[in-house]
Short mmCIF file of C-alpha atoms (C1' of nucleotides) in Angstrom, two decimals:
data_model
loop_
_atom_site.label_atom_id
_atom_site.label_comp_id
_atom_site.label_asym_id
_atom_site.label_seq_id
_atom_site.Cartn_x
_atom_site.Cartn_y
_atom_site.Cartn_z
CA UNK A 1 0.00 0.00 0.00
CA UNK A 2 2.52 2.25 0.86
CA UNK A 3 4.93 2.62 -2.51
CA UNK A 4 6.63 5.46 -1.15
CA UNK A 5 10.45 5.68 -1.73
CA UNK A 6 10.47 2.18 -3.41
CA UNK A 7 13.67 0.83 -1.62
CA UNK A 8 13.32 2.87 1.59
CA UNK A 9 10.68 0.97 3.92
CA UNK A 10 9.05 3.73 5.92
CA UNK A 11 7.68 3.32 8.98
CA UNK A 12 3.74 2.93 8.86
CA UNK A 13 1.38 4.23 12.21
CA UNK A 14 3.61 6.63 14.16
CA UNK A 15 2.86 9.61 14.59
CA UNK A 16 6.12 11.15 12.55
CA UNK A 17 5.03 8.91 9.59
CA UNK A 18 1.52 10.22 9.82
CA UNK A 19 2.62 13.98 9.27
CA UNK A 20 5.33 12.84 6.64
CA UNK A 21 2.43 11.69 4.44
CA UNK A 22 0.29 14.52 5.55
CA UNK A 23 2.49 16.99 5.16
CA UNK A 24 3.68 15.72 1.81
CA UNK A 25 0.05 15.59 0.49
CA UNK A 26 -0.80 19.05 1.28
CA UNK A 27 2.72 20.27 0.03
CA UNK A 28 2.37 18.36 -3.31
CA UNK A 29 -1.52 19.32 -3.09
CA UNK A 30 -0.44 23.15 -3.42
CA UNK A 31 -2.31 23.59 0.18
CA UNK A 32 0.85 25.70 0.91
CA UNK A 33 1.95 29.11 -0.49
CA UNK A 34 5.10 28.64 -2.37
CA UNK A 35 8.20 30.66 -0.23
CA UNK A 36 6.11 30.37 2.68
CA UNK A 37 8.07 29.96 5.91
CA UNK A 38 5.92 27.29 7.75
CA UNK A 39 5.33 28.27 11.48
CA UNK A 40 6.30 25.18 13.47
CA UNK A 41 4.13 25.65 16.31
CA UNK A 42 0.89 26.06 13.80
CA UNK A 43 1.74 22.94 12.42
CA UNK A 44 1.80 20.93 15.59
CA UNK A 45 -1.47 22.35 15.70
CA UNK A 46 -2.71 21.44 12.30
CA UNK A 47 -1.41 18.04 12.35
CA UNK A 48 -2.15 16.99 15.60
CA UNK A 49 1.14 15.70 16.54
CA UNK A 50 4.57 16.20 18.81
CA UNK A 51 7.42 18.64 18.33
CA UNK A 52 10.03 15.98 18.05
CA UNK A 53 8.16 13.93 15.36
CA UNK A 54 7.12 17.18 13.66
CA UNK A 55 10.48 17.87 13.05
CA UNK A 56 11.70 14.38 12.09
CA UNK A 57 8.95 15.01 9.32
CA UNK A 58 10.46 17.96 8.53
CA UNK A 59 13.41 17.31 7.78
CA UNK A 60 12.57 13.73 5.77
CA UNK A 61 10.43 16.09 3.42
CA UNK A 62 13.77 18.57 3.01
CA UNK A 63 15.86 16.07 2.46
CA UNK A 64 13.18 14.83 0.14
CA UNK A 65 12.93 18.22 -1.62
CA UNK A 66 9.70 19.06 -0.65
CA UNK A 67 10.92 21.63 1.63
CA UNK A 68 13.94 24.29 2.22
CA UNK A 69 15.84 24.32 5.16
CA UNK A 70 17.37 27.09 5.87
CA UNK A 71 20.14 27.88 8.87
CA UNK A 72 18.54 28.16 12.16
CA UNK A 73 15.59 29.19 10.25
CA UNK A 74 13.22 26.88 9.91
CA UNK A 75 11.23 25.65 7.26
CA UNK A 76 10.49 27.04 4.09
CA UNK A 77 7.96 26.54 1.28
CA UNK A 78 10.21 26.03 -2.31
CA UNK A 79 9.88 28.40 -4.77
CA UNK A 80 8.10 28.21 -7.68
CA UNK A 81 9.97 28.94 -11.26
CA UNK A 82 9.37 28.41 -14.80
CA UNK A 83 12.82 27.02 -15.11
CA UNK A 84 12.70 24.66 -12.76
CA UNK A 85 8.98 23.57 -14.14
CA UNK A 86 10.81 23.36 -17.46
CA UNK A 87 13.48 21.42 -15.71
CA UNK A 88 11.29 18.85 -13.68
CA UNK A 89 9.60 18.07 -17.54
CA UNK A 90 12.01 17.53 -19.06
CA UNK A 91 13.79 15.46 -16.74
CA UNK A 92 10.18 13.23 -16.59
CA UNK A 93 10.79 13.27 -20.52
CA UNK A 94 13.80 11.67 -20.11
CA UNK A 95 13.25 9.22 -17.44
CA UNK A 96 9.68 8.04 -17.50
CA UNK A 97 10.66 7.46 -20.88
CA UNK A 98 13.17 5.43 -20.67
CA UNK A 99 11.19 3.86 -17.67
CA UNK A 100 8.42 3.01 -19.95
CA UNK A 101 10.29 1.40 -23.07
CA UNK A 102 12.04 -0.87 -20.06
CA UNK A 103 9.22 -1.60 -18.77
CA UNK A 104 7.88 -2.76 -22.22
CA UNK A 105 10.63 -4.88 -22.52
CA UNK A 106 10.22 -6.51 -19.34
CA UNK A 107 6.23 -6.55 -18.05
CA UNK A 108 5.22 -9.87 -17.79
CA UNK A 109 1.40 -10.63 -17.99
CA UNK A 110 0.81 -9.70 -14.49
CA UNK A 111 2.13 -6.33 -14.91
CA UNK A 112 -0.50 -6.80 -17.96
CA UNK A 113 -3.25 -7.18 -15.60
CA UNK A 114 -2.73 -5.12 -13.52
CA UNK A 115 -2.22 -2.10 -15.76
CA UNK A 116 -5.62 -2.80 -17.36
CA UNK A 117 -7.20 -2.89 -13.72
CA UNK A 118 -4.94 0.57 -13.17
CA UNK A 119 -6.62 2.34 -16.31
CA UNK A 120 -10.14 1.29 -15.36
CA UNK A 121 -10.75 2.39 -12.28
CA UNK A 122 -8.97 5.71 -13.11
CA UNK A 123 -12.02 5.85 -15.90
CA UNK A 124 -13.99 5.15 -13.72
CA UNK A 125 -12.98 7.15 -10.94
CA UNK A 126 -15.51 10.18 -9.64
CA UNK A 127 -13.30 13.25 -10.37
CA UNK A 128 -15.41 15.58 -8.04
CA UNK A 129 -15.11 12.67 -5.00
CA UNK A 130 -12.80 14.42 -2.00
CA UNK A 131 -11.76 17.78 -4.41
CA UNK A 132 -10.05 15.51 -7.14
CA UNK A 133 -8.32 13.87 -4.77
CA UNK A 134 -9.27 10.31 -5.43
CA UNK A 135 -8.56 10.61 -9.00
CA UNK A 136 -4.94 12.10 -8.28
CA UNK A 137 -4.80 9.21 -6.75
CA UNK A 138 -5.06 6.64 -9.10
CA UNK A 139 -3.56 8.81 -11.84
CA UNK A 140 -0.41 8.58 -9.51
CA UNK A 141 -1.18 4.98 -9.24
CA UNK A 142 -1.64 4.07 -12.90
CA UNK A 143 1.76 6.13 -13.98
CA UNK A 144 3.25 3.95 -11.28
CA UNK A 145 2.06 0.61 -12.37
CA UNK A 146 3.37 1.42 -16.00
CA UNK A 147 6.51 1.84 -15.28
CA UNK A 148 6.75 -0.67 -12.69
CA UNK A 149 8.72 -3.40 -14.32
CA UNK A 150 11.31 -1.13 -15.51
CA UNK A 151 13.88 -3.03 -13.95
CA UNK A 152 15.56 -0.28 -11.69
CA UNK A 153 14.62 0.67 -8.44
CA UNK A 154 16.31 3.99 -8.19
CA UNK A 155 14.93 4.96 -11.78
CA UNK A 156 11.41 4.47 -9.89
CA UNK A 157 12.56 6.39 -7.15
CA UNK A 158 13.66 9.40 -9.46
CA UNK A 159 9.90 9.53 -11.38
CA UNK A 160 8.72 9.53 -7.99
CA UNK A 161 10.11 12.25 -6.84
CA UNK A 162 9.92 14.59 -10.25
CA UNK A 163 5.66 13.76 -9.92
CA UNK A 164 5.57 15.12 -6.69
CA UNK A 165 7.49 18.34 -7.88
CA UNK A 166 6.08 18.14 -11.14
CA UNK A 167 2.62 18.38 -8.94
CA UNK A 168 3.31 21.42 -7.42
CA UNK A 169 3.18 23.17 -10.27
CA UNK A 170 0.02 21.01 -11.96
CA UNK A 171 -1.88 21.37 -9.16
CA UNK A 172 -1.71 24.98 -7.97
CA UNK A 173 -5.19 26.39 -6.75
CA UNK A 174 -7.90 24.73 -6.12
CA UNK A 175 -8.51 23.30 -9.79
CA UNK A 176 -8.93 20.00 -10.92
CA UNK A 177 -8.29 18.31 -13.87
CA UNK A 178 -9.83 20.31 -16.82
CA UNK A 179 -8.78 18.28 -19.84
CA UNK A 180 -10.48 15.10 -18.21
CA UNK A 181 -11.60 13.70 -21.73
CA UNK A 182 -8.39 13.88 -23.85
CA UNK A 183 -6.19 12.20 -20.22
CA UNK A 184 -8.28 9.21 -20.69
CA UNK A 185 -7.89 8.90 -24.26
CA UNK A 186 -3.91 9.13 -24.16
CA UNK A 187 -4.26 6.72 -20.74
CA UNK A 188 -6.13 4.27 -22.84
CA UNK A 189 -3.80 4.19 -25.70
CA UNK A 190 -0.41 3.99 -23.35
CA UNK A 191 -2.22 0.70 -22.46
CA UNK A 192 -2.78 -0.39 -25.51
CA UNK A 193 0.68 -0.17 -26.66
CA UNK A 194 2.26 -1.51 -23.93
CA UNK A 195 0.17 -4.68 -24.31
CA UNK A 196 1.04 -4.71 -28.01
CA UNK A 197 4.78 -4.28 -26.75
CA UNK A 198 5.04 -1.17 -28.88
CA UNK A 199 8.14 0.23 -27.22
CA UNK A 200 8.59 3.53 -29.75
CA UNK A 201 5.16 4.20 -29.93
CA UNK A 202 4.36 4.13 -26.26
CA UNK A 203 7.57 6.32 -25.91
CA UNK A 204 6.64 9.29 -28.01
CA UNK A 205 2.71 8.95 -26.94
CA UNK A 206 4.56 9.01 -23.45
CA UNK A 207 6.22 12.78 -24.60
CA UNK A 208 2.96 13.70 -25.63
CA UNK A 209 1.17 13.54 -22.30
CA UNK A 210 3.49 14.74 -20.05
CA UNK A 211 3.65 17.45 -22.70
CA UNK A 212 0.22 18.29 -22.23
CA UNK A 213 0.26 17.92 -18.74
CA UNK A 214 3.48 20.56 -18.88
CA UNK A 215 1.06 22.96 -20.88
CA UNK A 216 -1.57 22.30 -17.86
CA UNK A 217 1.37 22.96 -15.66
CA UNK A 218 2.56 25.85 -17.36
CA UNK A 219 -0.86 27.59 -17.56
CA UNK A 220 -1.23 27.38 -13.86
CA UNK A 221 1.97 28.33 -12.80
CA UNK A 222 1.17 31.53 -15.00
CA UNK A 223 -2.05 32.23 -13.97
CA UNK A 224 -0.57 32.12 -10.04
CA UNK A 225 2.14 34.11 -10.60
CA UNK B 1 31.78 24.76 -0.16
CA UNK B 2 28.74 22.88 0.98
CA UNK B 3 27.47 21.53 -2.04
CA UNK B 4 25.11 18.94 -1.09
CA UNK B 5 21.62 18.59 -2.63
CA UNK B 6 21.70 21.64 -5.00
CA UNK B 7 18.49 22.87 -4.40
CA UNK B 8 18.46 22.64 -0.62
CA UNK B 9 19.58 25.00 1.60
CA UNK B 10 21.12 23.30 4.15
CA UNK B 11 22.25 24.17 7.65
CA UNK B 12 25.56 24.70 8.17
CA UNK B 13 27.33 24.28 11.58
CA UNK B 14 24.56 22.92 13.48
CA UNK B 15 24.67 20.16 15.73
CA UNK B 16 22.19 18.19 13.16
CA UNK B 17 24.19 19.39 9.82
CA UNK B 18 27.41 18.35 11.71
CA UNK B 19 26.10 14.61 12.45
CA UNK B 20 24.72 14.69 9.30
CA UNK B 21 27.53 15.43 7.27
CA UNK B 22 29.54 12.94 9.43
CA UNK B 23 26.94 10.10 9.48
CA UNK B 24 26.76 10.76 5.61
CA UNK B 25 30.51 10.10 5.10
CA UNK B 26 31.11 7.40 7.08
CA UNK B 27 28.25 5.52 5.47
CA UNK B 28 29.44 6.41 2.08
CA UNK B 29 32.84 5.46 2.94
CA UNK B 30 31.67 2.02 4.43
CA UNK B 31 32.72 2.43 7.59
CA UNK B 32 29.38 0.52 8.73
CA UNK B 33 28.98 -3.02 8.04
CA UNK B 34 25.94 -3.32 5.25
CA UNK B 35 22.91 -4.58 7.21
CA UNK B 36 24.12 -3.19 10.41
CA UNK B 37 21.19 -2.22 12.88
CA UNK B 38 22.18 1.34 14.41
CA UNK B 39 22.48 1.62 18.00
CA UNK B 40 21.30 5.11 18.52
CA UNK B 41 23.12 5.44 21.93
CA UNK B 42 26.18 4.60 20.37
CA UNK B 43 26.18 6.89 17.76
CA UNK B 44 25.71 10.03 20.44
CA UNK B 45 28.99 9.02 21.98
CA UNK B 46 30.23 8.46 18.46
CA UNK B 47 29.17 11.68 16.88
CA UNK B 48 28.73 13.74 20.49
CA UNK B 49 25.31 14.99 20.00
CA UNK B 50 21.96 14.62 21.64
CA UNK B 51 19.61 12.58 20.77
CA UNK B 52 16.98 15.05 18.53
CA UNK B 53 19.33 16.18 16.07
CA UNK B 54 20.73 12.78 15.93
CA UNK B 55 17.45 11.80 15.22
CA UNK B 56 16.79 14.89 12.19
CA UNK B 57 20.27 13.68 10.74
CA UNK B 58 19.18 9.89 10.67
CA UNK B 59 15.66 10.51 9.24
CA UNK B 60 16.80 13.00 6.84
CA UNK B 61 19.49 10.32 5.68
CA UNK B 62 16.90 7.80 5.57
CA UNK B 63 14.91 9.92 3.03
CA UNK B 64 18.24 10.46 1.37
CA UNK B 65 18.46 6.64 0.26
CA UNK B 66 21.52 5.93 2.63
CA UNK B 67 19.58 4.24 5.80
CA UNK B 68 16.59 2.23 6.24
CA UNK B 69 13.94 3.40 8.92
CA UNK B 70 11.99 0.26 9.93
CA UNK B 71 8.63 0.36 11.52
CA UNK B 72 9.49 1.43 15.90
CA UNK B 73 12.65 -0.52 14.88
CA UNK B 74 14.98 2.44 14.30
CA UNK B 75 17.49 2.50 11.66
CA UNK B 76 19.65 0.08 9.63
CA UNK B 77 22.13 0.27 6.93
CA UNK B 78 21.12 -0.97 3.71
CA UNK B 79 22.22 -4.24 3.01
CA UNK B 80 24.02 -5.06 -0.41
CA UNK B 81 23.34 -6.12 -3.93
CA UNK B 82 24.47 -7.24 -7.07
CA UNK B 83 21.66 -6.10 -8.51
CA UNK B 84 21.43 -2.92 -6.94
CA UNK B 85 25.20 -2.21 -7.73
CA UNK B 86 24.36 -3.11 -11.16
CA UNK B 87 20.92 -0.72 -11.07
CA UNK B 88 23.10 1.82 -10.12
CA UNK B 89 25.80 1.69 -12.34
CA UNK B 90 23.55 1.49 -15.24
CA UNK B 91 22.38 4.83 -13.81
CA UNK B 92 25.43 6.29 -13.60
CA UNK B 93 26.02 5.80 -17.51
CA UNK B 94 22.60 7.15 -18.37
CA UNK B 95 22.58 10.40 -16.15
CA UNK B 96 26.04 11.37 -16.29
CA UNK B 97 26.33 10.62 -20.29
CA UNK B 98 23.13 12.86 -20.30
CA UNK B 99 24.92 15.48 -18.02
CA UNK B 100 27.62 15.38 -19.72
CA UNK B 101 26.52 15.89 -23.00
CA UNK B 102 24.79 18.72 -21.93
CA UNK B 103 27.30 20.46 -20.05
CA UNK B 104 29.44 20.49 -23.03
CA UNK B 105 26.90 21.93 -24.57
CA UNK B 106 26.34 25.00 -22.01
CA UNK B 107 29.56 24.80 -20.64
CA UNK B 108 31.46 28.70 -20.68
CA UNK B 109 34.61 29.54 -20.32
CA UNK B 110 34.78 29.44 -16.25
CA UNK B 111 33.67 25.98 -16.84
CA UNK B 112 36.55 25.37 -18.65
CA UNK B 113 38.74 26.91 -16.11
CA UNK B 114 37.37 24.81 -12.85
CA UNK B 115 37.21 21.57 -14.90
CA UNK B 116 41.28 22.36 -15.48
CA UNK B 117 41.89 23.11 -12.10
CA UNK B 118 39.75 20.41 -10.32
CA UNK B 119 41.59 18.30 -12.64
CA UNK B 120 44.75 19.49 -12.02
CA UNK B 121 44.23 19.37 -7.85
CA UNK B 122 42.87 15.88 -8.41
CA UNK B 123 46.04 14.76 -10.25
CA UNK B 124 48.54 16.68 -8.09
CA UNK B 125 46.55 14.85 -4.98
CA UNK B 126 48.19 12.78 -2.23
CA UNK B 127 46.71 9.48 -2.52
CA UNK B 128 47.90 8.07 1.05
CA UNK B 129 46.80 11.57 3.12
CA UNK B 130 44.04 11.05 5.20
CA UNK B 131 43.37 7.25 4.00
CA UNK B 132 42.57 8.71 0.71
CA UNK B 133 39.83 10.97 2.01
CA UNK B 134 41.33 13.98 0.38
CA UNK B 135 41.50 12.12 -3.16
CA UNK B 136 38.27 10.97 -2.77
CA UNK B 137 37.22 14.69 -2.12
CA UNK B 138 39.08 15.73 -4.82
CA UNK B 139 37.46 12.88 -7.02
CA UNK B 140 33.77 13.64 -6.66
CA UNK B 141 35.00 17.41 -6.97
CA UNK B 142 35.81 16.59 -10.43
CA UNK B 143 32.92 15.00 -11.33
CA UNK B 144 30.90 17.61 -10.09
CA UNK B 145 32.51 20.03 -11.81
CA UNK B 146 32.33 18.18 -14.95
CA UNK B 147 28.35 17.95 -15.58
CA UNK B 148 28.18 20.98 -13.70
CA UNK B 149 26.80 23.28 -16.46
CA UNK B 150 24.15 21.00 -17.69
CA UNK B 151 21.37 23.11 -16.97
CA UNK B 152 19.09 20.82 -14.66
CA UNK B 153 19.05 21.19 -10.84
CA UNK B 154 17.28 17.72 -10.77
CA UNK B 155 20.05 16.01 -13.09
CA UNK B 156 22.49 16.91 -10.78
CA UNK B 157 20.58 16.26 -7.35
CA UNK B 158 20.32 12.57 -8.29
CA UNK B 159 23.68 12.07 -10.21
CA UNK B 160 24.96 13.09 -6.43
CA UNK B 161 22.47 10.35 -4.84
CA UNK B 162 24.03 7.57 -7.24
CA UNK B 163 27.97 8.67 -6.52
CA UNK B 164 26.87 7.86 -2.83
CA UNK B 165 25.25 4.68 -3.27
CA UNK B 166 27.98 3.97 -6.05
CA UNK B 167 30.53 4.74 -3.15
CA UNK B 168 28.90 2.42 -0.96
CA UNK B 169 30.26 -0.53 -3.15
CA UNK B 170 33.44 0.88 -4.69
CA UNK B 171 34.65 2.29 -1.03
CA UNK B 172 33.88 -1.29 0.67
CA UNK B 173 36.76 -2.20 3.26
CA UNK B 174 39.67 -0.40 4.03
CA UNK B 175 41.47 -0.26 0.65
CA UNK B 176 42.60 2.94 -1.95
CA UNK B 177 42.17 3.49 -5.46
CA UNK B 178 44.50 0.78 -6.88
CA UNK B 179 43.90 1.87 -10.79
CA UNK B 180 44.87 5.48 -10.12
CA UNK B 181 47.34 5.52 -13.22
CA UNK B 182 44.47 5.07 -15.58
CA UNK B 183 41.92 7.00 -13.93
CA UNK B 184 44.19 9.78 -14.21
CA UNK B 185 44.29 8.89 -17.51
CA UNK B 186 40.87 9.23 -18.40
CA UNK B 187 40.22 12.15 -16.20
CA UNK B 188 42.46 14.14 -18.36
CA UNK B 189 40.98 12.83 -21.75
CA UNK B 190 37.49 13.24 -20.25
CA UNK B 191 39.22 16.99 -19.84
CA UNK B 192 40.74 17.30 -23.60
CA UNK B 193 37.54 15.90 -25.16
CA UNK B 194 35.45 17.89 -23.24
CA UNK B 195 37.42 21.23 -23.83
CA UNK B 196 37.22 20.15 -27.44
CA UNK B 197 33.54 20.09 -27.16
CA UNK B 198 33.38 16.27 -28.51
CA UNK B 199 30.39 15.41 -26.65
CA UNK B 200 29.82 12.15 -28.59
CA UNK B 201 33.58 10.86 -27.73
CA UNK B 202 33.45 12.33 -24.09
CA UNK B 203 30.34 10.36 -23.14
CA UNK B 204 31.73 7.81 -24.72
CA UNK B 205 34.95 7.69 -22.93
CA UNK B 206 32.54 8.28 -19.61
CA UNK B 207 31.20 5.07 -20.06
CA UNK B 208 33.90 3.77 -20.55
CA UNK B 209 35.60 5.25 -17.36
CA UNK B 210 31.68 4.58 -15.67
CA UNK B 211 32.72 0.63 -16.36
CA UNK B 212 36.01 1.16 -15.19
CA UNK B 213 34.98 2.35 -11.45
CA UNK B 214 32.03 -0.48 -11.86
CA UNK B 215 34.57 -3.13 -12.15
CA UNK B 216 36.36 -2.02 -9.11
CA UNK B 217 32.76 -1.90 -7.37
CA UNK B 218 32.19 -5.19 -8.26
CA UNK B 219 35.32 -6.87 -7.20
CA UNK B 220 35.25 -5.24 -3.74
CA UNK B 221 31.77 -6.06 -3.17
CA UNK B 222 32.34 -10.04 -4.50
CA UNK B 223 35.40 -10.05 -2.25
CA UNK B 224 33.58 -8.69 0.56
CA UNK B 225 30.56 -10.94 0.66
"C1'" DG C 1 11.03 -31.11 22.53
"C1'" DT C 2 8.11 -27.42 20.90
"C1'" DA C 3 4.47 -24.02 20.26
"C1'" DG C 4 2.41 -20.47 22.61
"C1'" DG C 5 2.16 -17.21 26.20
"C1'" DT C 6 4.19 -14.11 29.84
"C1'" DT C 7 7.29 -10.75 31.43
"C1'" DA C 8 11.53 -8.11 32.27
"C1'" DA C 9 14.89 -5.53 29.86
"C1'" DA C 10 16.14 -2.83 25.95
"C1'" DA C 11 15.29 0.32 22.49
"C1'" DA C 12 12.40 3.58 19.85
"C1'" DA C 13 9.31 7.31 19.74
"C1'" DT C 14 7.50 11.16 21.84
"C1'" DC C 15 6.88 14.92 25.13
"C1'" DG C 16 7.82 19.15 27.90
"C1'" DA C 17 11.14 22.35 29.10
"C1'" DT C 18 15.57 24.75 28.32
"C1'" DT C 19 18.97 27.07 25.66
"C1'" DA C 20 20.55 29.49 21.70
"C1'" DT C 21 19.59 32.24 17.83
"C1'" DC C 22 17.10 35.34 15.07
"C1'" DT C 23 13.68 39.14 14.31
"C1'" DT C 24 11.57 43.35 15.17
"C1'" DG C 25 10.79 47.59 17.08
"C1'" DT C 26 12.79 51.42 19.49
"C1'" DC C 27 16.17 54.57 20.64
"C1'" DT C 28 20.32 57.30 19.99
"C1'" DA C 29 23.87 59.78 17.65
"C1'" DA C 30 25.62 61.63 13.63
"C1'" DT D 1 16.31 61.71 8.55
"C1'" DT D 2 18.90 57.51 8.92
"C1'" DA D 3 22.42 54.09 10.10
"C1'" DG D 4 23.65 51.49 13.84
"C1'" DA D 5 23.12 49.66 18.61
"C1'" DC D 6 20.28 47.59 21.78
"C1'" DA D 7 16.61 45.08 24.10
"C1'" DA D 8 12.44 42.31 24.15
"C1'" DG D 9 9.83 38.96 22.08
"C1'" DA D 10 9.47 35.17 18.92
"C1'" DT D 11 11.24 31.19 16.93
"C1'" DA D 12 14.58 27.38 16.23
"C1'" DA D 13 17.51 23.92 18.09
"C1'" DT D 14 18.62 20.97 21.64
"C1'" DC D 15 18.30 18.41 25.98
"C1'" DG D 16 16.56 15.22 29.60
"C1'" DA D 17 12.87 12.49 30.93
"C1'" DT D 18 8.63 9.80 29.92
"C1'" DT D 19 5.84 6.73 27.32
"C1'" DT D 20 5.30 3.18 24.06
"C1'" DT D 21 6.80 -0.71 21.56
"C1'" DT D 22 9.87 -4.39 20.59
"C1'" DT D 23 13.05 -8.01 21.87
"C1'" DA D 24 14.51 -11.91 24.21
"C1'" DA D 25 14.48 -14.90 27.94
"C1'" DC D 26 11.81 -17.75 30.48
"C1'" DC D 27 7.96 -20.56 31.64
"C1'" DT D 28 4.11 -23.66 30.89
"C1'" DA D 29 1.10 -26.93 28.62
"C1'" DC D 30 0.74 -30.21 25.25
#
DNA sequence: GTAGGTTAAAAAATCGATTATCTTGTCTAA
DNA sequence: TTAGACAAGATAATCGATTTTTTAACCTAC
């Protein structure tokens, strides 16, 4: 259940892991102000919990690069820039890429399976349930279960990381997903070559959606500026 | 000087950035025993800290890839692998031949300058000071420098996270570099080509020297199982 | 003997309070 | 005015102690 940081187990049901994923959600969620300085003691608050695991959060989610830490300043809120949105994109270009024509190569008919089980319930998934939430969900999920068989464990680790920054950028304000219709149809399709083992194909389809997504990205990052 | 995760301000001279920095070295350098459970007591008389910011430096190493946190069962060094030294290494070759080729295509003239003088310092180096701390320095110093101006923060951030895990393997037990002759060698080419702007030969010839280190890896870590 | 249960010791996680550092507003002197 | 010094309040970092959980040794029943 809990894919975070493939290789890294992290701990499940204490109260430090319980703001990690917390925190990390609303951070990723854009349910923080980008350069914000985070007031410590309005987070215990928030989140219910401890200073000491507080800060153990804390500092998992800098060293994570979720967060800045600065010197005997506390925590800070990254910036938001177009270069580094152009940066994060590209980099997914690159890797998920890669990722995916690996993960052609190697998918058994498990990895079949479950991919076709990923794609339907993200059709099927209620995109006004819990603000979007539940469909950001198993979007997350479904990019995750394409690339799964890639082979390389830190090459997972990597995408995961460049969604969750690539997130703060596609999910800024309160928005959900506008271009619901045309997702689905390049969703559907990435299945469809993958099962037909269509390694090229499924690459450059690949560009093209986190191409659009970039544009979705782009837009917002704009319009918040 | 403090060059660690590019993107992420961290602390300097802090109790927590100093245990850190230490716990990080010593890891990378193999001075723990793969698998090793961490006795947290142990390490405060070790590093001479208190227990919190032992704790910040341990979880933010944890999220760093270079300990395991296990559920109310502390920390543990990560054991191992063939495969994952061979994950990693295959890593290596794509990110830094990707870094590379871009940084010879941004790269300025100051580039030019540090890559001859990081170059030069690495060669000049004392291979016996400091148990070959100070080469080692002087080693990833060079690297750095190398893919330096490719133009993604993100590139760089995880080319740094494989060096350490790379290290993990290639630093096992007490021993030096034994090939320095020829990784002198190819530092310098990796130098000439890249002044030339031959980004085609230079990635080849990192590769190449990628294999070289990989080999070493390989032979420590098959010795030392 | 061995599986299952109990418990004492050890270790991890968390809390509350202390110490150190930074921030802000005010005052003074040029 | 305004730059710099200073003090008071706010915030960050750290410490020592408490609580919770795990580990390991022991016991008992089969």
């Amino acid at each position: 259940m809990n894919n975070f940081l493939p290789n890294t187990a992290t701990p499940v049901g204490t109260a430090s892991s319980r703001v990690f994923d917390n925190l990390r959600k609303d951070l990723v969620g854009g349910r923080f102000v980008a350069g914000e300085k985070l007031a410590i003691n309005a987070l215990k608050e928030r989140y219910q919990v401890g200073l000491s695991p507080l800060r153990e959060a804390l500092n998992k989610l800098a060293a994570y690069g979720l967060l800045i830490q600065e010197n005997q300043r506390g925590f800070r809120v990254p910036k938001l820039s177009r270069e580094e949105l152009d940066d994060i994109a590209h980099m997914r270009l690159e890797m998920e890429g890669m990722a995916l024509e690996r993960a052609i190569a190697n998918g058994d008919s498990l990895w079949e399976a479950d991919l076709l089980a990923a794609a339907h319930r993200l059709k099927r998934a209620d995109i006004t349930l819990d603000k979007g939430e539940e469909w950001e969900h198993l979007h997350t999920q479904f990019h995750r279960t394409l690339v799964a068989p890639c082979g390389s464990v830190w090459l997972l680790r990597f995408i995961e990381q460049l969604h969750d920054q690539f997130d703060r950028y596609r999910r800024l304000g309160p928005k959900m997903p506008t271009i619901r219709q045309e997702l689905d149809e390049q969703h559907h399709q990435l299945v469809e070559l993958a099962l037909k083992r269509e390694a090229k194909a499924a690459r450059e389809l690949m560009d093209d959606h986190i191409h659009k997504s970039y544009e979705v990205a782009l837009k917002r990052y704009q319009e918040h500026v």
